[in-house]
Amino acid sequence: VGMVLAKLGMEVVLTERPLALPLLQRNVDENRLSTAQVHALTWGEPFLGAAWAQEPFDVVVGSDLIFPNNSECHALLVETLAAVVRPTTWCWVAYEPREQATDTSFLGLLQRKFDVERLAPDCLPENAPSDLWLLRLHRKLSS
């Protein structure tokens, strides 16, 4: 998602786990995305002192973040999102439900910090997968 936004000319910060960072950087280089910065980010680890995180983000997007086999990291993801999403930030998370227990747990974690709105399927593009959830997250003021 971030690479498409960069291709459209928007300034973006793309983050990835340190292990996958070289692949992300190669993709950015091969696509000549001059408006994209690439940085390592491990959910739950401090990053707000990093130069790339100094300015507030207007938009935060995420996709393919949640899987049943990474459920031990879901709370760390929510904490990381809460650190970068301000009340004026637009935050979108594309999510493909996989297991009901995982889905319920993740949504519960999100709802502690965010008001969560799921876009209705008829609001999605015509060829979007039928099981795609597009979540709009709005930071709760009291969290």
Short mmCIF file of N, CA, C and O in Angstrom, two decimals:
data_model
loop_
_atom_site.label_atom_id
_atom_site.label_comp_id
_atom_site.label_asym_id
_atom_site.label_seq_id
_atom_site.Cartn_x
_atom_site.Cartn_y
_atom_site.Cartn_z
N VAL A 1 0.83 -1.19 0.00
CA VAL A 1 0.00 0.00 0.00
C VAL A 1 0.88 1.25 0.00
O VAL A 1 0.66 2.17 -0.77
N GLY A 2 1.89 1.27 0.87
CA GLY A 2 2.76 2.43 0.94
C GLY A 2 3.52 2.68 -0.34
O GLY A 2 3.76 3.82 -0.74
N MET A 3 3.93 1.59 -1.02
CA MET A 3 4.66 1.76 -2.28
C MET A 3 3.77 2.35 -3.35
O MET A 3 4.22 3.17 -4.15
N VAL A 4 2.50 2.00 -3.37
CA VAL A 4 1.57 2.60 -4.33
C VAL A 4 1.42 4.08 -4.03
O VAL A 4 1.43 4.91 -4.96
N LEU A 5 1.30 4.44 -2.77
CA LEU A 5 1.19 5.85 -2.41
C LEU A 5 2.44 6.61 -2.84
O LEU A 5 2.36 7.74 -3.34
N ALA A 6 3.62 6.00 -2.67
CA ALA A 6 4.86 6.64 -3.11
C ALA A 6 4.89 6.78 -4.63
O ALA A 6 5.32 7.80 -5.17
N LYS A 7 4.42 5.77 -5.34
CA LYS A 7 4.37 5.82 -6.81
C LYS A 7 3.47 6.96 -7.27
O LYS A 7 3.70 7.56 -8.32
N LEU A 8 2.45 7.27 -6.46
CA LEU A 8 1.55 8.38 -6.78
C LEU A 8 2.15 9.73 -6.40
O LEU A 8 1.52 10.76 -6.59
N GLY A 9 3.36 9.70 -5.82
CA GLY A 9 4.07 10.93 -5.51
C GLY A 9 3.98 11.40 -4.08
O GLY A 9 4.52 12.45 -3.73
N MET A 10 3.33 10.65 -3.24
CA MET A 10 3.21 11.05 -1.83
C MET A 10 4.50 10.71 -1.08
O MET A 10 5.16 9.73 -1.39
N GLU A 11 4.84 11.52 -0.09
CA GLU A 11 5.98 11.22 0.78
C GLU A 11 5.54 10.17 1.79
O GLU A 11 4.57 10.38 2.51
N VAL A 12 6.27 9.06 1.81
CA VAL A 12 5.88 7.96 2.69
C VAL A 12 7.08 7.45 3.48
O VAL A 12 8.22 7.56 3.04
N VAL A 13 6.77 6.91 4.65
CA VAL A 13 7.74 6.18 5.45
C VAL A 13 7.27 4.73 5.46
O VAL A 13 6.17 4.43 5.93
N LEU A 14 8.09 3.86 4.90
CA LEU A 14 7.78 2.44 4.85
C LEU A 14 8.57 1.75 5.95
O LEU A 14 9.78 1.97 6.08
N THR A 15 7.92 0.94 6.73
CA THR A 15 8.60 0.24 7.82
C THR A 15 8.46 -1.27 7.64
O THR A 15 7.48 -1.75 7.06
N GLU A 16 9.44 -1.95 8.17
CA GLU A 16 9.44 -3.41 8.10
C GLU A 16 10.33 -3.94 9.21
O GLU A 16 11.18 -3.22 9.74
N ARG A 17 10.13 -5.20 9.56
CA ARG A 17 11.02 -5.85 10.52
C ARG A 17 12.44 -5.83 9.97
O ARG A 17 12.63 -5.90 8.75
N PRO A 18 13.43 -5.74 10.83
CA PRO A 18 14.82 -5.70 10.34
C PRO A 18 15.16 -6.84 9.38
O PRO A 18 15.86 -6.62 8.39
N LEU A 19 14.65 -8.04 9.64
CA LEU A 19 14.93 -9.19 8.79
C LEU A 19 14.49 -8.95 7.33
O LEU A 19 15.16 -9.38 6.39
N ALA A 20 13.36 -8.28 7.13
CA ALA A 20 12.80 -8.08 5.79
C ALA A 20 13.16 -6.74 5.17
O ALA A 20 12.78 -6.46 4.04
N LEU A 21 13.90 -5.93 5.88
CA LEU A 21 14.24 -4.59 5.40
C LEU A 21 15.00 -4.59 4.07
O LEU A 21 14.68 -3.77 3.20
N PRO A 22 15.99 -5.46 3.85
CA PRO A 22 16.68 -5.43 2.56
C PRO A 22 15.76 -5.66 1.36
O PRO A 22 15.92 -5.02 0.31
N LEU A 23 14.79 -6.54 1.50
CA LEU A 23 13.85 -6.78 0.40
C LEU A 23 12.99 -5.54 0.15
O LEU A 23 12.78 -5.15 -1.01
N LEU A 24 12.51 -4.91 1.20
CA LEU A 24 11.72 -3.70 1.03
C LEU A 24 12.56 -2.61 0.36
O LEU A 24 12.10 -1.96 -0.58
N GLN A 25 13.80 -2.44 0.80
CA GLN A 25 14.66 -1.42 0.20
C GLN A 25 14.91 -1.72 -1.28
O GLN A 25 14.89 -0.82 -2.12
N ARG A 26 15.12 -2.99 -1.60
CA ARG A 26 15.33 -3.37 -3.02
C ARG A 26 14.09 -3.04 -3.85
O ARG A 26 14.20 -2.51 -4.97
N ASN A 27 12.91 -3.33 -3.32
CA ASN A 27 11.68 -3.02 -4.05
C ASN A 27 11.52 -1.52 -4.27
O ASN A 27 11.11 -1.09 -5.35
N VAL A 28 11.86 -0.74 -3.27
CA VAL A 28 11.78 0.73 -3.40
C VAL A 28 12.78 1.19 -4.46
O VAL A 28 12.45 2.01 -5.34
N ASP A 29 14.00 0.67 -4.42
CA ASP A 29 15.03 1.06 -5.38
C ASP A 29 14.64 0.66 -6.81
O ASP A 29 14.76 1.47 -7.74
N GLU A 30 14.19 -0.56 -6.97
CA GLU A 30 13.83 -1.05 -8.31
C GLU A 30 12.65 -0.29 -8.91
O GLU A 30 12.54 -0.17 -10.12
N ASN A 31 11.78 0.22 -8.05
CA ASN A 31 10.62 0.99 -8.53
C ASN A 31 10.88 2.49 -8.56
O ASN A 31 9.98 3.26 -8.84
N ARG A 32 12.12 2.89 -8.22
CA ARG A 32 12.54 4.29 -8.25
C ARG A 32 11.57 5.19 -7.48
O ARG A 32 11.08 6.19 -7.99
N LEU A 33 11.31 4.80 -6.25
CA LEU A 33 10.37 5.54 -5.41
C LEU A 33 11.13 6.59 -4.60
O LEU A 33 11.48 6.37 -3.44
N SER A 34 11.36 7.72 -5.20
CA SER A 34 12.19 8.76 -4.57
C SER A 34 11.50 9.43 -3.39
O SER A 34 12.17 10.08 -2.58
N THR A 35 10.20 9.27 -3.25
CA THR A 35 9.48 9.89 -2.13
C THR A 35 9.31 8.94 -0.96
O THR A 35 8.62 9.26 0.00
N ALA A 36 9.94 7.76 -1.03
CA ALA A 36 9.79 6.75 0.03
C ALA A 36 11.05 6.65 0.87
O ALA A 36 12.16 6.57 0.34
N GLN A 37 10.87 6.66 2.17
CA GLN A 37 11.94 6.36 3.11
C GLN A 37 11.69 4.95 3.66
O GLN A 37 10.54 4.58 3.88
N VAL A 38 12.74 4.20 3.90
CA VAL A 38 12.63 2.84 4.42
C VAL A 38 13.33 2.78 5.77
O VAL A 38 14.48 3.19 5.89
N HIS A 39 12.60 2.27 6.77
CA HIS A 39 13.16 2.19 8.13
C HIS A 39 12.73 0.91 8.81
O HIS A 39 11.63 0.40 8.59
N ALA A 40 13.60 0.42 9.68
CA ALA A 40 13.29 -0.76 10.48
C ALA A 40 12.32 -0.36 11.59
O ALA A 40 12.43 0.71 12.17
N LEU A 41 11.37 -1.25 11.86
CA LEU A 41 10.43 -1.03 12.96
C LEU A 41 10.04 -2.40 13.51
O LEU A 41 9.56 -3.25 12.78
N THR A 42 10.28 -2.56 14.78
CA THR A 42 9.84 -3.76 15.49
C THR A 42 8.74 -3.32 16.45
O THR A 42 8.96 -2.43 17.27
N TRP A 43 7.57 -3.91 16.30
CA TRP A 43 6.44 -3.50 17.13
C TRP A 43 6.81 -3.58 18.59
O TRP A 43 7.39 -4.54 19.05
N GLY A 44 6.45 -2.52 19.31
CA GLY A 44 6.67 -2.49 20.75
C GLY A 44 8.02 -1.94 21.17
O GLY A 44 8.22 -1.67 22.34
N GLU A 45 8.93 -1.77 20.22
CA GLU A 45 10.24 -1.21 20.56
C GLU A 45 10.23 0.30 20.35
O GLU A 45 9.56 0.80 19.44
N PRO A 46 10.97 1.05 21.17
CA PRO A 46 10.97 2.51 21.04
C PRO A 46 11.48 2.97 19.68
O PRO A 46 12.43 2.42 19.14
N PHE A 47 10.80 3.96 19.12
CA PHE A 47 11.21 4.52 17.85
C PHE A 47 10.90 6.01 17.75
O PHE A 47 11.32 6.67 16.81
N LEU A 48 10.17 6.54 18.72
CA LEU A 48 9.72 7.94 18.60
C LEU A 48 10.88 8.93 18.61
O LEU A 48 10.72 10.05 18.17
N GLY A 49 12.06 8.53 19.06
CA GLY A 49 13.21 9.42 18.99
C GLY A 49 13.87 9.42 17.63
O GLY A 49 14.73 10.25 17.35
N ALA A 50 13.47 8.50 16.76
CA ALA A 50 14.06 8.42 15.43
C ALA A 50 13.68 9.64 14.61
O ALA A 50 12.58 10.16 14.72
N ALA A 51 14.62 10.08 13.78
CA ALA A 51 14.39 11.28 12.97
C ALA A 51 13.14 11.15 12.09
O ALA A 51 12.38 12.10 11.93
N TRP A 52 12.90 9.96 11.55
CA TRP A 52 11.76 9.77 10.66
C TRP A 52 10.42 9.83 11.38
O TRP A 52 9.38 9.96 10.74
N ALA A 53 10.43 9.74 12.69
CA ALA A 53 9.18 9.73 13.45
C ALA A 53 8.94 11.05 14.19
O ALA A 53 8.05 11.12 15.03
N GLN A 54 9.70 12.07 13.89
CA GLN A 54 9.58 13.34 14.61
C GLN A 54 8.31 14.11 14.25
O GLN A 54 7.70 14.72 15.11
N GLU A 55 7.95 14.12 13.00
CA GLU A 55 6.76 14.84 12.56
C GLU A 55 5.53 13.94 12.66
O GLU A 55 5.64 12.73 12.41
N PRO A 56 4.39 14.50 13.01
CA PRO A 56 3.18 13.66 13.05
C PRO A 56 2.82 13.16 11.66
O PRO A 56 3.07 13.83 10.66
N PHE A 57 2.27 11.98 11.62
CA PHE A 57 1.85 11.40 10.35
C PHE A 57 0.42 11.84 10.05
O PHE A 57 -0.44 11.82 10.92
N ASP A 58 0.17 12.20 8.79
CA ASP A 58 -1.18 12.54 8.35
C ASP A 58 -2.02 11.28 8.17
O ASP A 58 -3.21 11.26 8.48
N VAL A 59 -1.39 10.26 7.62
CA VAL A 59 -2.07 9.01 7.31
C VAL A 59 -1.16 7.85 7.72
O VAL A 59 0.05 7.91 7.49
N VAL A 60 -1.75 6.83 8.31
CA VAL A 60 -1.04 5.58 8.62
C VAL A 60 -1.86 4.46 7.99
O VAL A 60 -3.07 4.39 8.20
N VAL A 61 -1.20 3.63 7.19
CA VAL A 61 -1.88 2.49 6.57
C VAL A 61 -1.11 1.22 6.88
O VAL A 61 0.11 1.24 7.03
N GLY A 62 -1.83 0.14 6.98
CA GLY A 62 -1.20 -1.16 7.20
C GLY A 62 -2.00 -2.24 6.52
O GLY A 62 -3.23 -2.15 6.43
N SER A 63 -1.30 -3.25 6.02
CA SER A 63 -1.99 -4.38 5.42
C SER A 63 -1.19 -5.65 5.67
O SER A 63 0.04 -5.59 5.83
N ASP A 64 -1.88 -6.76 5.70
CA ASP A 64 -1.25 -8.07 5.94
C ASP A 64 -0.38 -8.06 7.19
O ASP A 64 0.76 -8.50 7.18
N LEU A 65 -0.94 -7.57 8.27
CA LEU A 65 -0.21 -7.47 9.53
C LEU A 65 -0.57 -8.57 10.52
O LEU A 65 0.22 -8.90 11.40
N ILE A 66 -1.77 -9.11 10.42
CA ILE A 66 -2.33 -9.98 11.44
C ILE A 66 -2.51 -11.40 10.91
O ILE A 66 -3.14 -11.61 9.87
N PHE A 67 -1.92 -12.34 11.66
CA PHE A 67 -2.03 -13.75 11.33
C PHE A 67 -2.19 -14.52 12.64
O PHE A 67 -1.70 -14.08 13.68
N PRO A 68 -2.83 -15.68 12.60
CA PRO A 68 -2.94 -16.47 13.83
C PRO A 68 -1.57 -16.82 14.44
O PRO A 68 -1.43 -16.87 15.65
N ASN A 69 -0.55 -17.01 13.60
CA ASN A 69 0.75 -17.43 14.13
C ASN A 69 1.60 -16.26 14.64
O ASN A 69 2.72 -16.46 15.07
N ASN A 70 1.08 -15.02 14.60
CA ASN A 70 1.81 -13.90 15.22
C ASN A 70 0.96 -13.23 16.30
O ASN A 70 1.18 -12.07 16.63
N SER A 71 0.01 -13.96 16.86
CA SER A 71 -0.91 -13.38 17.84
C SER A 71 -0.20 -12.85 19.08
O SER A 71 -0.70 -11.93 19.73
N GLU A 72 0.97 -13.39 19.40
CA GLU A 72 1.71 -12.88 20.56
C GLU A 72 2.21 -11.46 20.34
O GLU A 72 2.58 -10.77 21.29
N CYS A 73 2.19 -10.98 19.10
CA CYS A 73 2.65 -9.62 18.78
C CYS A 73 1.52 -8.62 18.59
O CYS A 73 1.78 -7.43 18.41
N HIS A 74 0.28 -9.05 18.62
CA HIS A 74 -0.84 -8.15 18.33
C HIS A 74 -0.92 -6.97 19.28
O HIS A 74 -1.18 -5.84 18.87
N ALA A 75 -0.71 -7.21 20.56
CA ALA A 75 -0.75 -6.10 21.53
C ALA A 75 0.36 -5.11 21.26
O ALA A 75 0.17 -3.89 21.40
N LEU A 76 1.53 -5.60 20.85
CA LEU A 76 2.64 -4.71 20.51
C LEU A 76 2.32 -3.88 19.28
O LEU A 76 2.68 -2.70 19.19
N LEU A 77 1.63 -4.47 18.30
CA LEU A 77 1.20 -3.72 17.12
C LEU A 77 0.25 -2.59 17.53
O LEU A 77 0.40 -1.45 17.10
N VAL A 78 -0.71 -2.90 18.38
CA VAL A 78 -1.66 -1.88 18.83
C VAL A 78 -0.94 -0.76 19.56
O VAL A 78 -1.23 0.43 19.35
N GLU A 79 0.01 -1.10 20.41
CA GLU A 79 0.78 -0.07 21.12
C GLU A 79 1.58 0.79 20.15
O GLU A 79 1.69 2.01 20.32
N THR A 80 2.14 0.17 19.14
CA THR A 80 2.90 0.92 18.13
C THR A 80 1.98 1.84 17.35
O THR A 80 2.31 3.01 17.13
N LEU A 81 0.83 1.34 16.95
CA LEU A 81 -0.15 2.20 16.26
C LEU A 81 -0.57 3.37 17.15
O LEU A 81 -0.65 4.51 16.70
N ALA A 82 -0.81 3.09 18.42
CA ALA A 82 -1.23 4.13 19.35
C ALA A 82 -0.16 5.21 19.49
O ALA A 82 -0.47 6.38 19.74
N ALA A 83 1.11 4.83 19.32
CA ALA A 83 2.20 5.80 19.44
C ALA A 83 2.27 6.74 18.25
O ALA A 83 2.71 7.88 18.39
N VAL A 84 1.84 6.30 17.07
CA VAL A 84 1.96 7.15 15.88
C VAL A 84 0.65 7.76 15.41
O VAL A 84 0.66 8.74 14.69
N VAL A 85 -0.46 7.19 15.82
CA VAL A 85 -1.76 7.70 15.37
C VAL A 85 -2.26 8.72 16.39
O VAL A 85 -2.48 8.39 17.55
N ARG A 86 -2.40 9.94 15.93
CA ARG A 86 -2.92 11.02 16.77
C ARG A 86 -4.39 11.24 16.43
O ARG A 86 -4.88 10.71 15.43
N PRO A 87 -5.08 12.03 17.22
CA PRO A 87 -6.50 12.24 16.91
C PRO A 87 -6.77 12.80 15.51
O PRO A 87 -7.83 12.57 14.94
N THR A 88 -5.80 13.48 14.92
CA THR A 88 -5.99 14.04 13.57
C THR A 88 -5.46 13.13 12.47
O THR A 88 -5.60 13.46 11.29
N THR A 89 -4.87 12.00 12.83
CA THR A 89 -4.30 11.07 11.83
C THR A 89 -5.39 10.16 11.29
O THR A 89 -6.20 9.62 12.04
N TRP A 90 -5.39 9.99 9.98
CA TRP A 90 -6.25 8.98 9.35
C TRP A 90 -5.49 7.67 9.39
O TRP A 90 -4.35 7.60 8.95
N CYS A 91 -6.12 6.63 9.91
CA CYS A 91 -5.46 5.32 10.00
C CYS A 91 -6.38 4.26 9.39
O CYS A 91 -7.54 4.14 9.78
N TRP A 92 -5.81 3.51 8.45
CA TRP A 92 -6.54 2.45 7.77
C TRP A 92 -5.74 1.16 7.89
O TRP A 92 -4.54 1.15 7.67
N VAL A 93 -6.44 0.08 8.22
CA VAL A 93 -5.80 -1.23 8.28
C VAL A 93 -6.64 -2.19 7.43
O VAL A 93 -7.84 -2.36 7.68
N ALA A 94 -6.00 -2.77 6.42
CA ALA A 94 -6.65 -3.80 5.60
C ALA A 94 -6.36 -5.14 6.27
O ALA A 94 -5.22 -5.43 6.64
N TYR A 95 -7.38 -5.91 6.41
CA TYR A 95 -7.30 -7.11 7.24
C TYR A 95 -8.13 -8.22 6.63
O TYR A 95 -9.28 -8.02 6.27
N GLU A 96 -7.53 -9.39 6.51
CA GLU A 96 -8.24 -10.56 6.03
C GLU A 96 -8.49 -11.50 7.20
O GLU A 96 -7.55 -12.08 7.75
N PRO A 97 -9.74 -11.63 7.64
CA PRO A 97 -10.03 -12.52 8.77
C PRO A 97 -9.60 -13.95 8.44
O PRO A 97 -9.80 -14.42 7.33
N ARG A 98 -8.97 -14.59 9.44
CA ARG A 98 -8.47 -15.94 9.22
C ARG A 98 -9.00 -16.94 10.24
O ARG A 98 -9.34 -18.05 9.89
N GLU A 99 -9.01 -16.57 11.50
CA GLU A 99 -9.54 -17.44 12.56
C GLU A 99 -10.36 -16.57 13.49
O GLU A 99 -9.89 -15.52 13.94
N GLN A 100 -11.55 -17.01 13.84
CA GLN A 100 -12.44 -16.19 14.65
C GLN A 100 -11.80 -15.77 15.97
O GLN A 100 -11.91 -14.62 16.38
N ALA A 101 -11.10 -16.67 16.63
CA ALA A 101 -10.48 -16.32 17.92
C ALA A 101 -9.43 -15.22 17.74
O ALA A 101 -9.35 -14.28 18.53
N THR A 102 -8.63 -15.32 16.68
CA THR A 102 -7.63 -14.29 16.39
C THR A 102 -8.30 -12.97 16.06
O THR A 102 -7.89 -11.91 16.56
N ASP A 103 -9.32 -13.02 15.23
CA ASP A 103 -10.04 -11.81 14.82
C ASP A 103 -10.66 -11.11 16.03
O ASP A 103 -10.51 -9.89 16.20
N THR A 104 -11.32 -11.87 16.87
CA THR A 104 -11.98 -11.31 18.05
C THR A 104 -10.96 -10.70 19.00
O THR A 104 -11.15 -9.59 19.52
N SER A 105 -9.87 -11.41 19.22
CA SER A 105 -8.82 -10.91 20.11
C SER A 105 -8.20 -9.62 19.58
O SER A 105 -8.04 -8.65 20.32
N PHE A 106 -7.86 -9.60 18.30
CA PHE A 106 -7.23 -8.42 17.71
C PHE A 106 -8.17 -7.22 17.75
O PHE A 106 -7.78 -6.12 18.13
N LEU A 107 -9.41 -7.41 17.39
CA LEU A 107 -10.37 -6.30 17.42
C LEU A 107 -10.56 -5.79 18.85
O LEU A 107 -10.66 -4.58 19.08
N GLY A 108 -10.57 -6.68 19.82
CA GLY A 108 -10.68 -6.27 21.22
C GLY A 108 -9.49 -5.42 21.65
O GLY A 108 -9.65 -4.41 22.34
N LEU A 109 -8.29 -5.80 21.22
CA LEU A 109 -7.09 -5.01 21.53
C LEU A 109 -7.17 -3.63 20.88
O LEU A 109 -6.86 -2.61 21.51
N LEU A 110 -7.59 -3.59 19.63
CA LEU A 110 -7.73 -2.30 18.94
C LEU A 110 -8.72 -1.39 19.65
O LEU A 110 -8.48 -0.19 19.81
N GLN A 111 -9.84 -1.97 20.10
CA GLN A 111 -10.90 -1.15 20.70
C GLN A 111 -10.51 -0.56 22.04
O GLN A 111 -11.17 0.36 22.51
N ARG A 112 -9.44 -1.02 22.65
CA ARG A 112 -8.95 -0.40 23.89
C ARG A 112 -8.37 0.98 23.61
O ARG A 112 -8.44 1.86 24.47
N LYS A 113 -7.79 1.16 22.43
CA LYS A 113 -7.10 2.41 22.10
C LYS A 113 -7.78 3.22 21.00
O LYS A 113 -7.52 4.41 20.84
N PHE A 114 -8.63 2.55 20.22
CA PHE A 114 -9.21 3.18 19.03
C PHE A 114 -10.71 2.95 18.95
O PHE A 114 -11.20 1.92 19.41
N ASP A 115 -11.39 3.89 18.32
CA ASP A 115 -12.72 3.63 17.82
C ASP A 115 -12.50 2.96 16.46
O ASP A 115 -11.75 3.47 15.62
N VAL A 116 -13.11 1.80 16.27
CA VAL A 116 -12.87 1.01 15.07
C VAL A 116 -14.13 0.99 14.23
O VAL A 116 -15.20 0.63 14.71
N GLU A 117 -13.97 1.38 12.98
CA GLU A 117 -15.09 1.35 12.03
C GLU A 117 -14.71 0.43 10.88
O GLU A 117 -13.65 0.60 10.27
N ARG A 118 -15.54 -0.55 10.60
CA ARG A 118 -15.31 -1.42 9.45
C ARG A 118 -16.14 -0.89 8.28
O ARG A 118 -17.35 -0.72 8.40
N LEU A 119 -15.46 -0.61 7.18
CA LEU A 119 -16.17 -0.15 6.00
C LEU A 119 -17.07 -1.26 5.49
O LEU A 119 -16.67 -2.43 5.47
N ALA A 120 -18.26 -0.88 5.07
CA ALA A 120 -19.20 -1.86 4.52
C ALA A 120 -18.63 -2.42 3.21
O ALA A 120 -17.96 -1.70 2.47
N PRO A 121 -18.90 -3.69 2.94
CA PRO A 121 -18.36 -4.29 1.71
C PRO A 121 -18.72 -3.51 0.44
O PRO A 121 -17.92 -3.46 -0.49
N ASP A 122 -19.89 -2.88 0.40
CA ASP A 122 -20.26 -2.14 -0.82
C ASP A 122 -19.49 -0.83 -0.97
O ASP A 122 -19.58 -0.17 -2.00
N CYS A 123 -18.70 -0.45 0.03
CA CYS A 123 -17.85 0.74 -0.06
C CYS A 123 -16.46 0.41 -0.62
O CYS A 123 -15.68 1.31 -0.91
N LEU A 124 -16.16 -0.89 -0.74
CA LEU A 124 -14.86 -1.32 -1.24
C LEU A 124 -14.87 -1.35 -2.76
O LEU A 124 -15.94 -1.39 -3.38
N PRO A 125 -13.69 -1.33 -3.39
CA PRO A 125 -13.63 -1.42 -4.85
C PRO A 125 -14.35 -2.66 -5.37
O PRO A 125 -14.43 -3.68 -4.67
N GLU A 126 -14.79 -2.58 -6.59
CA GLU A 126 -15.60 -3.64 -7.20
C GLU A 126 -14.94 -5.02 -7.14
O GLU A 126 -15.61 -6.02 -6.89
N ASN A 127 -13.65 -5.11 -7.34
CA ASN A 127 -12.97 -6.41 -7.38
C ASN A 127 -12.29 -6.78 -6.07
O ASN A 127 -11.47 -7.70 -6.03
N ALA A 128 -12.63 -6.10 -5.00
CA ALA A 128 -12.01 -6.41 -3.70
C ALA A 128 -12.45 -7.81 -3.24
O ALA A 128 -13.58 -8.22 -3.48
N PRO A 129 -11.55 -8.55 -2.58
CA PRO A 129 -11.96 -9.86 -2.07
C PRO A 129 -13.16 -9.73 -1.13
O PRO A 129 -13.26 -8.78 -0.36
N SER A 130 -14.04 -10.70 -1.19
CA SER A 130 -15.27 -10.62 -0.41
C SER A 130 -15.02 -10.69 1.09
O SER A 130 -15.84 -10.24 1.88
N ASP A 131 -13.87 -11.28 1.50
CA ASP A 131 -13.60 -11.40 2.92
C ASP A 131 -12.66 -10.31 3.45
O ASP A 131 -12.19 -10.38 4.58
N LEU A 132 -12.38 -9.29 2.65
CA LEU A 132 -11.49 -8.21 3.08
C LEU A 132 -12.20 -7.28 4.06
O LEU A 132 -13.33 -6.87 3.81
N TRP A 133 -11.53 -6.99 5.15
CA TRP A 133 -12.02 -5.98 6.07
C TRP A 133 -11.12 -4.76 5.91
O TRP A 133 -9.90 -4.87 5.93
N LEU A 134 -11.71 -3.60 5.74
CA LEU A 134 -10.97 -2.35 5.76
C LEU A 134 -11.42 -1.60 7.00
O LEU A 134 -12.59 -1.22 7.11
N LEU A 135 -10.50 -1.45 7.95
CA LEU A 135 -10.81 -0.84 9.23
C LEU A 135 -10.29 0.58 9.27
O LEU A 135 -9.14 0.83 8.94
N ARG A 136 -11.13 1.50 9.68
CA ARG A 136 -10.73 2.90 9.93
C ARG A 136 -10.56 3.02 11.42
O ARG A 136 -11.50 2.75 12.19
N LEU A 137 -9.37 3.40 11.87
CA LEU A 137 -9.09 3.54 13.29
C LEU A 137 -9.00 5.01 13.64
O LEU A 137 -8.31 5.78 12.98
N HIS A 138 -9.71 5.40 14.70
CA HIS A 138 -9.65 6.76 15.20
C HIS A 138 -9.23 6.70 16.66
O HIS A 138 -9.87 6.03 17.47
N ARG A 139 -8.14 7.37 16.98
CA ARG A 139 -7.55 7.32 18.32
C ARG A 139 -8.52 7.85 19.36
O ARG A 139 -9.07 8.93 19.21
N LYS A 140 -8.72 7.08 20.40
CA LYS A 140 -9.55 7.54 21.51
C LYS A 140 -8.76 8.59 22.28
O LYS A 140 -7.56 8.43 22.52
N LEU A 141 -9.42 9.64 22.72
CA LEU A 141 -8.73 10.72 23.43
C LEU A 141 -8.29 10.29 24.81
O LEU A 141 -7.31 10.80 25.35
N SER A 142 -8.98 9.34 25.42
CA SER A 142 -8.67 8.95 26.79
C SER A 142 -7.62 7.85 26.86
O SER A 142 -7.28 7.40 27.93
N SER A 143 -7.09 7.40 25.73
CA SER A 143 -6.11 6.29 25.73
C SER A 143 -4.72 6.78 25.48
O SER A 143 -4.44 7.61 24.73
#
